[in-house]
Amino acid sequence: MLSIPAHCYQPTAPDWDHVPAVQVTGIPFVDDQDDLVVPSDAGPLRISLLECGLRLRMGSEPTTDYAMLKRQPASLRPELELKDDHCIARHGSMALHIEYRPFTFDLLDGDHRVQRSSPDGQFVRRFRLPPLARINEGWLLTLELDHDEPVYGLGEKWGPLNRRGQLIRSCNHDALGVNAELSYKNAPFCWSNRGWGVFVHTPAAVTHAVGCPAWSHRSYVAMVEDDHADIFLLRGDNGADILDHYTRLSGRAPSVPDWSLGIILSKAYYKTADEVIETARKARASGMPCDVITLDGRAWQDTHTRFAFEWDPARYPDPKKVIDELKRLNFRVCVWEYPLISIANPLFDRLEEKGWLIRDRRTGKAFRYHWNQSGFGEVLTPLPESGLLDFTHPEARAFWRDSHKPLFDLGVNMIKADFGEQVDDPDMIAHNGATGIQLRNVYALLYNRTVHEAAEQFSSDGAFVFSRSGWTGSQCHPSQWGGDPQADWGGLAASIRGGLSWGMSGAPFYASDVGGFYKDTRDPVLYARWCQVAIFSAHMRLHGIGQREPYSYEQPASSIAMKALQLRYRLLPYIRQVVAESCRTGLPAQRAMALAFPDQALSWPFEHQFLFGDDLLVAPCLNPDGKVHFYLPEGTWRRFEPAGQRWQGGRDYSLTLPLDEMAVFVRDGCRIPLGPDRQFTRHANEQVEIVESWPHE
């Protein structure tokens, strides 16, 4: 079998001549679970016809269920027609054609072809790539791509939303920014508006060659790096249908408290309790709308001994006094955490003795994680050698969940669950026997799930968690924010693409670091434009190295940013409707054009603009000169601000915007509910008052 390097980023094509395709070796049959079982030289292939498509399972069954599937779909019992060299399995309008030598399939829904094995061929052999193969790393599946077919999804990625031509590896990393293929949140799920999607149900890394020329420009190839492969082929009319099927399988976001839709203020970092209180007072005195203030990692913890659910006694001898003052100022409080425990903290020894930390297979003791400080540069102080909590251990998981109770009892409202990408070493061994490589991706899900359960159990103000890392199912534990973008125009553009990409991958809620995280460039125009686009997202956080309050920037950008934040609060009734629809349908709050307008292909290349909810179309300004080029879909649209004239859709436009204007449009005939001017929400699930609707006439 061919051995493909684990990183998979090859400048030339793999040598497919040495990859034997799977051959059917026996007579297919339908078992008592209504599955079609196909004997092969790689072991039995189990195929299930489903209402949503089909499911293909091969290889040894996994020993651990990480509950990535929220429901197990029932198999539809097929009628089987056997021939000498092929068979046909039928149920209702679906027909699955399987050839034996080599194994290929063709899935039809009536007269429509859903998908089939790629026909990419060559003079010397029928298939240039194996339709299905067992390789050293796991399994290889090859599907057809039409010559002009775009593909979307695959998690939070910073490049073009159309994955065509890309080689992407679903594998979580601390990406240290938004400038490369590496990302914090991955999902081995993609789809096409041609009516199909692929969901690889696995905790393992998956490489996707999406019409990648080095592999095959006319094929989608999935390489699953595991002995077991469980692949869903989903059918639907468009991306919304496919997302519906995917989120029915992997779960949908629960409702979030209304206060989480307000502004979240943060900084890396407030160095003292006096600084955070002074910031809160100044924000209120300035009239800045804001609901949450964040104590980041070094703000409330001693870096040398973190993380142990304990306040730095040198700066917070009485943390309740600080929280009570923030509450008096009508702020909710968010505190930071990560799932690592410094070896300098006595908690490390206690957890190691209990076996609640991930072990080192070489020593049998707790694995000691050494940080690569070179990637952080001036951004972070040196981080301590640490252990990693083992979320596969039921008692360890319960300990971590329950340790949040004193924080919520003290008055904390929200947890910022940072990191979670550090389980990446083959010598790491978890309680359930998984290595660090096997646990790498799903560790983020287990971490997110545990913290969200803590919020559900112990918060009296509604459950809401902010996490950086994610995997299949993390959408069930909202919300997520993007990585650490540079404070420049490229960082803004990539953050928008990352959010839209995550939304096209089944996760409806996203926020970016408004103003950019890395370096305090104090670019007032960039900051104002970032605020203007960020108000049209499910959640909004001002965060970075340095202050991110509007009044900290020079005029006129300061007033323009403040105006944007005020509009955010007036839009809360509409935003609440958008969020409720996302929870109900699985559609993201921010919908890329290919998702929002599947029948209008001319709009798809405009990959930075998006539909916010059903009715607001947002075309961000990504240039300091105010120039914006956008496409209005078919129909009639009205400019949101400044309001007035109607615009004809079905064509593109170019504008040069003054700094105080945005390119935001509303479908003609739609009304946008608006609430009152306010600085903060009041109760956890208060129904935001509607005082008027736009347009006002």
XYZ file of C-alpha atoms in Angstrom:
697
model
C 0.000 0.000 0.000
C 1.097 3.543 -0.697
C 2.347 5.520 2.280
C 1.488 9.210 2.029
C 3.323 11.606 4.373
C 1.078 12.743 7.190
C 1.211 16.415 6.283
C -0.005 15.620 2.746
C 1.094 18.924 1.213
C 2.816 17.501 -1.851
C 3.949 19.625 -4.794
C 3.503 16.659 -7.113
C 0.861 13.990 -7.381
C 1.138 10.785 -5.341
C 2.163 7.729 -7.326
C -1.295 6.312 -7.899
C 0.173 3.346 -9.865
C 1.027 1.741 -6.532
C -2.332 2.247 -4.848
C -4.495 -0.847 -5.376
C -8.193 -0.122 -5.623
C -10.624 -2.084 -3.473
C -12.123 -5.113 -5.274
C -15.425 -6.800 -4.430
C -14.715 -10.437 -3.582
C -18.103 -11.885 -2.702
C -21.830 -11.589 -3.208
C -23.357 -8.456 -1.642
C -26.285 -9.020 0.714
C -28.693 -7.101 2.936
C -28.250 -7.902 6.641
C -30.755 -7.795 9.497
C -29.916 -4.120 10.141
C -31.113 -3.229 6.630
C -27.549 -2.423 5.558
C -26.006 -3.544 2.304
C -22.858 -5.527 3.080
C -20.307 -5.779 0.275
C -17.437 -8.280 0.798
C -14.104 -6.914 -0.443
C -10.380 -7.563 -0.310
C -10.172 -4.749 2.259
C -12.836 -6.275 4.481
C -16.612 -5.874 4.424
C -18.020 -2.548 3.271
C -21.213 -1.582 5.061
C -23.489 0.715 3.065
C -26.688 2.264 4.418
C -29.289 3.953 2.252
C -30.687 6.882 4.242
C -33.359 9.506 3.824
C -30.529 12.032 3.598
C -28.334 9.977 1.226
C -26.041 7.087 2.030
C -23.474 6.041 4.594
C -20.337 4.053 3.819
C -18.437 2.345 6.629
C -15.292 0.276 6.319
C -12.461 -0.983 8.479
C -12.370 -1.948 12.132
C -15.137 -0.492 14.272
C -14.051 2.369 16.574
C -13.742 1.530 20.258
C -14.799 4.993 21.485
C -17.905 7.013 20.717
C -17.277 10.728 21.195
C -20.961 11.565 20.642
C -20.279 13.595 17.525
C -23.539 12.248 16.111
C -26.614 13.518 17.919
C -28.787 10.967 16.132
C -28.146 7.663 14.416
C -30.065 7.699 11.128
C -32.149 4.637 10.351
C -31.198 2.538 7.334
C -33.759 2.127 4.573
C -34.059 -1.525 3.580
C -33.114 -1.764 -0.100
C -34.296 -4.105 -2.805
C -31.193 -5.779 -4.177
C -30.671 -6.773 -7.783
C -27.575 -8.952 -8.307
C -25.603 -9.307 -11.543
C -22.306 -11.017 -12.356
C -20.192 -7.865 -12.223
C -22.425 -5.353 -10.471
C -25.478 -4.918 -8.273
C -28.202 -2.322 -7.794
C -29.752 -1.415 -4.431
C -33.036 0.504 -4.633
C -35.320 2.242 -2.179
C -38.013 4.621 -3.344
C -36.507 7.079 -5.820
C -32.936 6.193 -4.852
C -30.822 3.695 -6.757
C -27.262 2.768 -5.840
C -25.270 1.106 -8.642
C -22.141 -0.770 -7.511
C -19.520 -2.271 -9.800
C -17.239 -4.955 -8.434
C -13.809 -4.766 -10.107
C -12.831 -2.307 -8.845
C -15.454 -1.151 -6.378
C -17.248 1.922 -7.741
C -20.636 3.399 -7.031
C -23.170 5.686 -8.682
C -25.969 7.129 -6.498
C -29.096 8.287 -8.335
C -32.195 10.029 -7.059
C -34.712 9.512 -9.825
C -33.080 10.888 -12.952
C -30.661 13.037 -10.940
C -27.162 11.806 -10.194
C -26.256 12.686 -6.610
C -22.626 11.531 -6.812
C -20.432 8.794 -8.181
C -16.877 7.530 -8.142
C -14.657 9.840 -10.137
C -14.320 8.809 -13.818
C -10.856 10.417 -14.034
C -9.099 7.937 -16.323
C -5.911 7.286 -18.253
C -4.722 5.363 -21.323
C -3.300 2.514 -19.255
C -6.110 2.110 -16.757
C -9.757 2.963 -16.395
C -9.267 4.954 -13.189
C -6.244 7.180 -12.753
C -7.049 7.436 -9.029
C -8.445 4.505 -7.060
C -12.214 4.938 -6.489
C -11.740 3.402 -3.026
C -8.465 2.263 -1.490
C -7.008 1.024 1.779
C -3.665 2.730 2.360
C -1.160 2.724 5.210
C -2.631 5.876 6.717
C -6.257 4.793 6.438
C -8.750 5.072 3.596
C -9.002 6.940 0.307
C -12.303 7.799 -1.415
C -12.528 9.560 -4.792
C -15.640 11.353 -6.078
C -16.477 13.204 -9.270
C -16.313 16.978 -9.689
C -17.871 18.693 -12.681
C -15.477 20.931 -14.579
C -16.894 24.159 -13.105
C -18.218 22.897 -9.778
C -17.406 24.882 -6.614
C -17.163 23.191 -3.215
C -17.638 24.861 0.177
C -17.134 24.109 3.855
C -14.304 22.222 5.633
C -14.302 24.390 8.721
C -12.746 27.742 9.521
C -10.368 28.548 6.674
C -8.959 31.920 5.785
C -8.573 31.663 2.007
C -11.162 31.590 -0.796
C -14.487 30.095 0.252
C -14.627 28.008 -2.928
C -12.295 25.129 -2.074
C -11.853 24.129 -5.712
C -8.122 23.719 -6.406
C -7.193 23.553 -2.705
C -5.527 20.824 -0.659
C -6.935 21.070 2.856
C -6.224 18.990 5.928
C -8.897 18.856 8.604
C -6.594 18.963 11.616
C -6.655 21.458 14.488
C -3.691 23.752 15.098
C -2.852 26.791 17.132
C -2.609 28.686 13.866
C -1.067 31.847 15.365
C -3.063 33.998 13.000
C -5.313 33.933 9.964
C -2.787 33.954 7.130
C -2.259 30.291 6.190
C -4.101 27.000 5.686
C -3.783 26.059 9.374
C -6.803 26.899 11.508
C -8.224 26.412 14.993
C -11.603 25.000 13.986
C -11.920 22.256 11.410
C -14.813 20.126 10.218
C -14.436 17.286 7.671
C -17.642 18.327 5.939
C -18.100 19.987 2.558
C -20.861 20.479 0.020
C -21.749 21.614 -3.455
C -24.799 23.439 -4.764
C -24.978 20.644 -7.342
C -26.860 18.681 -4.692
C -24.375 16.711 -2.593
C -22.276 16.938 0.532
C -19.648 14.767 2.218
C -19.391 14.377 5.988
C -16.560 12.241 7.336
C -17.659 11.160 10.793
C -14.301 10.784 12.518
C -12.042 12.294 15.189
C -9.081 11.687 12.861
C -7.349 14.055 10.499
C -8.770 14.069 6.976
C -7.034 15.404 3.880
C -9.283 16.823 1.172
C -7.947 17.290 -2.349
C -10.766 19.389 -3.816
C -10.061 19.447 -7.530
C -6.436 19.953 -6.500
C -4.359 19.822 -9.707
C -1.517 17.910 -8.058
C -3.970 15.081 -7.369
C -6.833 15.504 -9.849
C -8.486 18.702 -10.989
C -11.697 16.772 -11.770
C -12.006 14.847 -8.509
C -12.682 15.341 -4.832
C -10.439 12.999 -2.838
C -10.833 12.349 0.885
C -8.039 10.614 2.785
C -9.165 9.503 6.251
C -6.199 8.911 8.559
C -7.788 6.111 10.578
C -8.364 2.360 10.437
C -12.090 3.046 10.436
C -13.858 5.253 7.908
C -17.453 6.397 8.325
C -18.525 8.621 5.434
C -21.941 10.177 4.836
C -22.843 11.218 1.298
C -25.656 13.728 1.732
C -28.189 14.721 -0.907
C -30.192 17.920 -1.210
C -31.180 20.653 -3.621
C -28.619 23.184 -2.344
C -26.292 24.123 0.486
C -29.120 24.925 2.902
C -30.549 21.422 2.409
C -27.148 19.830 2.969
C -26.551 21.920 6.109
C -29.963 20.851 7.359
C -28.997 17.176 6.987
C -25.539 17.699 8.467
C -26.748 19.573 11.544
C -29.539 17.080 12.109
C -26.746 14.515 12.387
C -24.122 16.512 14.296
C -26.371 18.839 16.271
C -27.590 22.417 16.269
C -26.773 25.376 18.435
C -28.937 25.884 21.521
C -30.440 29.265 22.280
C -28.136 31.875 23.768
C -28.966 34.618 26.297
C -29.864 38.014 24.885
C -27.025 39.719 26.752
C -24.525 37.662 24.722
C -25.707 39.524 21.613
C -24.437 42.788 23.078
C -20.855 44.048 22.851
C -18.118 42.047 24.571
C -15.199 44.273 25.601
C -11.764 42.756 26.011
C -8.051 43.426 25.897
C -4.872 41.409 26.105
C -4.802 42.303 28.913
C -5.993 44.387 31.900
C -3.009 44.172 34.233
C -4.714 45.110 37.498
C -8.139 45.130 39.065
C -7.988 48.927 39.145
C -7.414 48.995 35.374
C -10.412 46.830 34.578
C -12.684 48.856 36.849
C -11.377 52.127 35.423
C -12.022 50.784 31.902
C -15.589 49.821 32.827
C -16.287 53.215 34.373
C -14.857 55.077 31.405
C -16.902 52.962 28.979
C -20.090 53.811 30.839
C -19.185 57.484 31.132
C -18.520 57.662 27.377
C -21.959 56.251 26.558
C -20.411 53.202 24.874
C -22.910 50.320 24.475
C -21.473 47.204 26.100
C -22.725 44.169 28.019
C -19.645 42.108 28.931
C -16.117 42.870 30.066
C -13.460 40.165 29.873
C -10.664 39.252 32.236
C -8.240 37.594 29.835
C -5.641 34.964 30.730
C -3.073 37.075 32.507
C -5.707 39.503 33.815
C -6.953 37.298 36.655
C -4.518 34.367 36.733
C -0.848 34.158 37.654
C 0.703 32.998 34.366
C 3.379 30.943 36.120
C 0.825 28.819 37.990
C -2.214 28.847 35.715
C -4.708 27.286 35.095
C -6.320 26.274 38.380
C -9.602 28.191 38.777
C -7.913 30.525 41.241
C -7.539 34.291 41.318
C -4.086 35.828 41.484
C -3.995 36.791 45.178
C -1.484 39.582 44.568
C -3.908 41.483 42.312
C -7.277 40.110 43.418
C -7.250 39.623 47.196
C -11.030 40.129 47.110
C -12.327 39.166 43.629
C -15.959 39.452 44.716
C -15.471 43.137 45.415
C -14.228 43.644 41.836
C -17.068 41.646 40.299
C -19.660 43.417 42.435
C -18.381 46.778 41.201
C -18.534 45.618 37.574
C -22.080 44.417 38.180
C -22.980 47.771 39.714
C -21.854 49.279 36.412
C -24.185 46.841 34.603
C -21.452 44.648 33.127
C -21.536 40.913 32.861
C -18.145 39.331 33.548
C -16.265 36.886 31.341
C -13.172 35.045 32.552
C -10.565 33.209 30.506
C -9.379 29.630 30.821
C -7.416 26.936 29.028
C -7.238 23.183 29.743
C -3.599 23.145 30.866
C -2.246 23.099 34.422
C 1.195 24.448 35.245
C 3.609 22.004 36.884
C 4.310 24.841 39.352
C 0.769 24.610 40.735
C 0.038 22.006 43.457
C -3.047 21.061 41.430
C -0.781 19.441 38.841
C 0.500 16.885 41.364
C -3.000 16.176 42.689
C -4.414 15.585 39.217
C -1.419 13.493 38.193
C -1.873 11.277 41.253
C -5.529 10.724 40.359
C -4.662 9.904 36.740
C -6.706 12.840 35.439
C -4.019 14.259 33.174
C -3.030 12.962 29.759
C -0.111 10.568 30.280
C 3.260 10.193 28.607
C 3.549 6.668 27.189
C 7.328 6.767 27.708
C 7.195 7.386 31.456
C 3.653 6.486 32.510
C 3.451 9.863 34.252
C 1.600 12.990 33.247
C 2.706 14.371 29.914
C 4.505 17.692 30.313
C 3.688 20.074 27.509
C 6.534 22.380 26.489
C 5.445 25.532 24.721
C 7.221 26.681 21.603
C 7.787 30.269 22.635
C 9.200 31.354 19.274
C 5.743 31.579 17.732
C 4.521 34.073 20.329
C 7.381 36.568 20.121
C 6.566 39.724 22.045
C 2.870 38.888 22.340
C 2.971 36.524 25.297
C 5.129 36.155 28.352
C 6.780 32.709 28.613
C 4.216 30.035 29.389
C 4.907 27.349 31.990
C 5.509 23.666 31.359
C 2.056 22.162 31.859
C -0.102 19.076 31.985
C -3.277 18.652 29.958
C -6.572 17.658 31.493
C -7.835 14.311 30.186
C -11.428 14.914 29.107
C -11.817 11.216 28.195
C -11.658 10.395 31.922
C -15.187 10.716 33.356
C -13.975 11.793 36.791
C -11.520 14.319 35.372
C -14.229 15.757 33.165
C -16.632 16.036 36.107
C -13.928 17.729 38.177
C -13.289 20.329 35.468
C -17.005 20.962 34.967
C -17.757 21.306 38.679
C -14.727 23.526 39.331
C -16.575 26.284 37.468
C -19.298 26.464 40.099
C -17.439 28.824 42.483
C -16.795 31.187 39.562
C -20.462 31.350 38.618
C -21.452 31.599 42.295
C -19.093 34.581 42.585
C -20.918 36.339 39.763
C -19.025 35.309 36.628
C -21.430 35.050 33.679
C -19.378 33.709 30.792
C -16.298 31.609 30.077
C -13.770 32.282 27.356
C -12.511 28.748 26.638
C -9.216 29.419 24.903
C -6.706 27.057 23.271
C -7.484 23.311 23.076
C -5.202 22.590 20.096
C -2.198 21.312 22.093
C -2.983 17.574 22.092
C -0.715 16.727 19.181
C 2.012 14.312 20.294
C 1.989 10.553 19.519
C 3.472 9.898 22.976
C 0.397 11.390 24.643
C -1.976 8.701 25.932
C -5.487 9.391 27.183
C -7.569 7.412 29.670
C -9.524 5.807 26.817
C -6.314 4.628 25.114
C -6.263 7.266 22.369
C -2.940 8.810 21.439
C -2.448 12.525 21.096
C -2.671 12.158 17.321
C -5.967 10.274 17.586
C -7.412 12.697 20.148
C -6.098 15.890 18.586
C -9.277 17.142 16.909
C -11.995 15.798 19.149
C -10.206 17.124 22.250
C -11.576 20.558 21.361
C -15.120 19.177 21.253
C -14.758 17.435 24.629
C -13.327 20.608 26.150
C -16.064 22.850 24.679
C -18.742 20.402 25.792
C -17.478 20.272 29.374
C -17.309 24.047 29.799
C -20.735 24.511 28.205
C -22.230 21.917 30.554
C -20.753 23.876 33.458
C -22.441 27.029 32.204
C -25.736 25.176 31.741
C -25.607 23.788 35.277
C -24.196 26.690 37.269
C -24.976 29.950 35.510
C -28.167 31.670 36.626
C -27.866 34.147 33.772
C -28.057 31.823 30.765
C -25.402 29.508 29.327
C -22.908 31.018 26.926
C -19.340 29.930 26.137
C -16.776 31.542 23.841
C -14.270 29.038 22.427
C -11.394 29.224 19.951
C -10.877 25.604 18.900
C -13.571 23.346 17.462
C -14.505 20.187 15.587
C -17.625 18.470 14.328
C -20.323 19.159 16.921
C -18.752 22.262 18.477
C -21.680 24.253 17.091
C -23.694 22.708 19.934
C -21.623 24.711 22.442
C -21.788 28.297 21.192
C -20.149 30.516 20.350
C -16.752 30.582 18.637
C -14.414 33.419 17.767
C -11.766 33.581 15.070
C -8.065 33.369 15.697
C -5.523 36.120 16.239
C -5.688 38.315 13.123
C -3.147 40.957 12.318
C -4.459 44.460 12.900
C -4.505 45.307 9.204
C -6.826 45.084 6.200
C -5.714 41.564 5.333
C -6.567 40.476 8.870
C -10.057 41.927 8.512
C -10.663 40.253 5.135
C -9.403 36.861 6.338
C -11.513 37.093 9.509
C -14.632 37.622 7.394
C -13.772 34.610 5.222
C -13.042 32.512 8.314
C -16.445 33.299 9.793
C -18.324 32.635 6.567
C -16.375 29.407 6.081
C -17.184 28.207 9.615
C -20.832 29.053 8.965
C -20.827 27.029 5.744
C -19.526 24.141 7.860
C -22.521 23.930 10.185
C -21.537 26.386 12.937
C -23.917 29.370 12.934
C -22.262 31.771 15.399
C -18.916 33.539 15.053
C -17.087 36.665 16.132
C -13.752 38.215 15.202
C -11.300 40.315 17.202
C -12.590 43.733 16.197
C -9.663 45.993 15.394
C -7.306 43.041 14.969
C -5.448 41.155 17.681
C -1.777 41.315 16.832
C -0.081 44.677 17.328
C -1.783 47.881 18.309
C -1.547 49.700 14.987
C -4.075 52.337 16.093
C -5.387 52.552 12.556
C -8.621 54.530 13.049
C -10.024 53.874 9.572
C -9.433 50.118 9.862
C -11.034 50.086 13.312
C -14.121 51.971 12.146
C -14.609 49.686 9.129
C -14.107 46.581 11.304
C -16.790 47.815 13.717
C -19.159 48.516 10.838
C -19.005 44.959 9.512
C -18.843 43.236 12.916
C -22.175 44.616 14.085
C -23.729 42.279 11.499
C -22.577 39.062 13.179
C -24.127 36.807 15.775
C -21.691 37.983 18.449
C -19.300 40.899 18.644
C -16.110 41.331 20.638
C -13.675 44.241 20.747
C -10.298 42.630 21.484
C -6.616 42.939 20.803
C -3.236 43.944 22.122
C -4.069 47.411 23.300
C -7.325 49.249 23.868
C -10.240 48.616 21.519
C -12.816 51.033 22.916
C -14.076 53.539 20.305
C -13.010 56.535 22.384
C -9.401 55.300 22.337
C -9.159 56.092 18.603
C -8.874 59.520 17.012
C -11.766 61.403 15.507
C -13.792 61.094 13.334
C -13.292 57.303 13.481
C -14.098 57.272 17.200
C -17.560 58.759 16.711
C -18.218 56.627 13.630
C -17.323 53.430 15.490
C -19.541 54.500 18.388
C -22.390 55.082 15.949
C -21.932 51.522 14.643
C -22.089 50.057 18.153
C -25.244 52.035 18.861
C -26.793 50.666 15.675
C -25.898 47.154 16.850
C -28.057 47.660 19.941
C -30.924 49.127 17.936
C -30.764 46.015 15.737
C -31.038 43.610 18.690
C -34.669 42.627 17.908
C -33.618 41.651 14.386
C -30.424 39.934 15.598
C -32.467 37.891 18.049
C -34.668 36.711 15.164
C -31.568 35.783 13.149
C -30.078 33.800 16.022
C -33.354 31.993 16.709
C -33.576 30.966 13.049
C -30.001 29.653 13.163
C -30.826 27.520 16.199
C -33.901 26.190 14.431
C -32.450 25.494 10.971
C -28.664 25.204 11.262
C -28.203 28.123 8.857
C -25.468 30.540 9.941
C -26.250 34.087 10.976
C -23.828 35.305 8.295
C -24.565 33.539 5.012
C -22.082 33.570 2.177
C -23.572 34.296 -1.234
C -23.282 30.700 -2.484
C -25.334 29.594 0.516
C -27.835 32.444 0.519
C -28.417 32.562 -3.254
C -27.815 29.037 -4.623
C -29.605 29.812 -7.894
C -27.638 33.000 -8.614
C -24.136 31.831 -9.485
C -23.061 35.327 -10.524
C -23.139 36.319 -6.860
C -20.928 33.476 -5.599
C -17.506 34.993 -6.403
C -18.290 37.947 -4.105
C -16.879 36.053 -1.138
C -16.615 38.859 1.431
C -20.186 40.091 1.258
C -22.921 38.140 3.019
C -26.572 38.005 3.936
C -27.112 38.630 7.645
C -30.263 36.730 8.437
C -32.884 36.722 5.717
C -33.040 40.391 4.807
C -29.818 42.384 5.344
C -27.101 42.190 2.703
C -23.710 43.454 3.925
C -20.851 44.412 1.600
C -17.852 45.179 3.857
C -15.430 47.931 2.980
C -11.945 46.386 2.936
C -9.969 49.339 1.627
C -8.735 52.474 3.385
C -9.905 54.547 0.415
C -13.535 53.510 0.978
C -13.925 51.665 -2.321
C -16.248 48.668 -2.310
C -17.309 46.440 -5.190
C -20.389 44.306 -4.572
C -23.180 42.356 -6.225
C -26.880 42.770 -5.563
C -28.851 39.578 -6.253
C -31.926 39.671 -8.449
C -34.853 41.718 -7.240
C -35.102 45.202 -5.805
C -33.038 46.376 -2.823
C -33.005 49.461 -0.649
C -29.965 51.038 0.940
C -30.166 50.639 4.727
C -28.063 53.663 5.644
C -28.325 56.211 4.184
C -31.865 55.104 3.475
C -33.921 55.982 0.491
C -33.313 55.026 -3.106
C -34.050 51.624 -4.572
C -31.345 49.600 -6.329
C -31.970 47.048 -9.047
C -30.457 43.636 -8.436
C -28.918 41.151 -10.827
C -25.764 43.221 -11.314
C -22.614 44.461 -9.617
C -21.886 47.975 -8.355
C -18.913 50.000 -7.183
C -19.083 52.728 -4.555
C -16.611 54.966 -2.784
C -17.950 55.270 0.746
C -17.343 58.136 3.157
C -16.090 56.715 6.432
C -19.472 57.183 8.073
C -21.343 55.140 5.453
C -21.784 51.403 4.944
C -22.879 49.357 1.956
C -25.819 47.546 3.566
C -29.026 46.735 1.687
C -32.475 45.409 2.551
C -34.800 43.415 0.319
C -37.491 45.737 -0.907
C -40.706 45.180 0.999
C -38.996 43.794 4.099
C -39.183 45.534 7.444
C -36.351 45.492 9.988
C -37.453 45.695 13.647
C -35.515 48.231 15.705
C -35.195 48.593 19.450
C -34.399 51.631 21.607
C -31.020 53.252 22.119
C -29.427 51.557 25.092
C -26.062 50.864 26.688
C -26.737 47.299 27.844
C -29.383 44.603 28.039
C -30.942 43.882 31.389
C -32.105 40.332 31.974
C -30.820 37.004 30.731
C -33.731 36.307 28.393
C -35.435 39.652 28.182
C -37.555 40.191 25.100
C -35.922 43.157 23.411
C -38.487 45.918 22.957
C -39.355 46.903 19.383
C -39.954 50.633 19.176
C -40.144 51.038 15.392
C -39.409 49.329 12.093
C -37.236 50.289 9.170
C -38.118 51.798 6.717
C -39.842 54.460 8.771
C -42.412 55.538 6.188
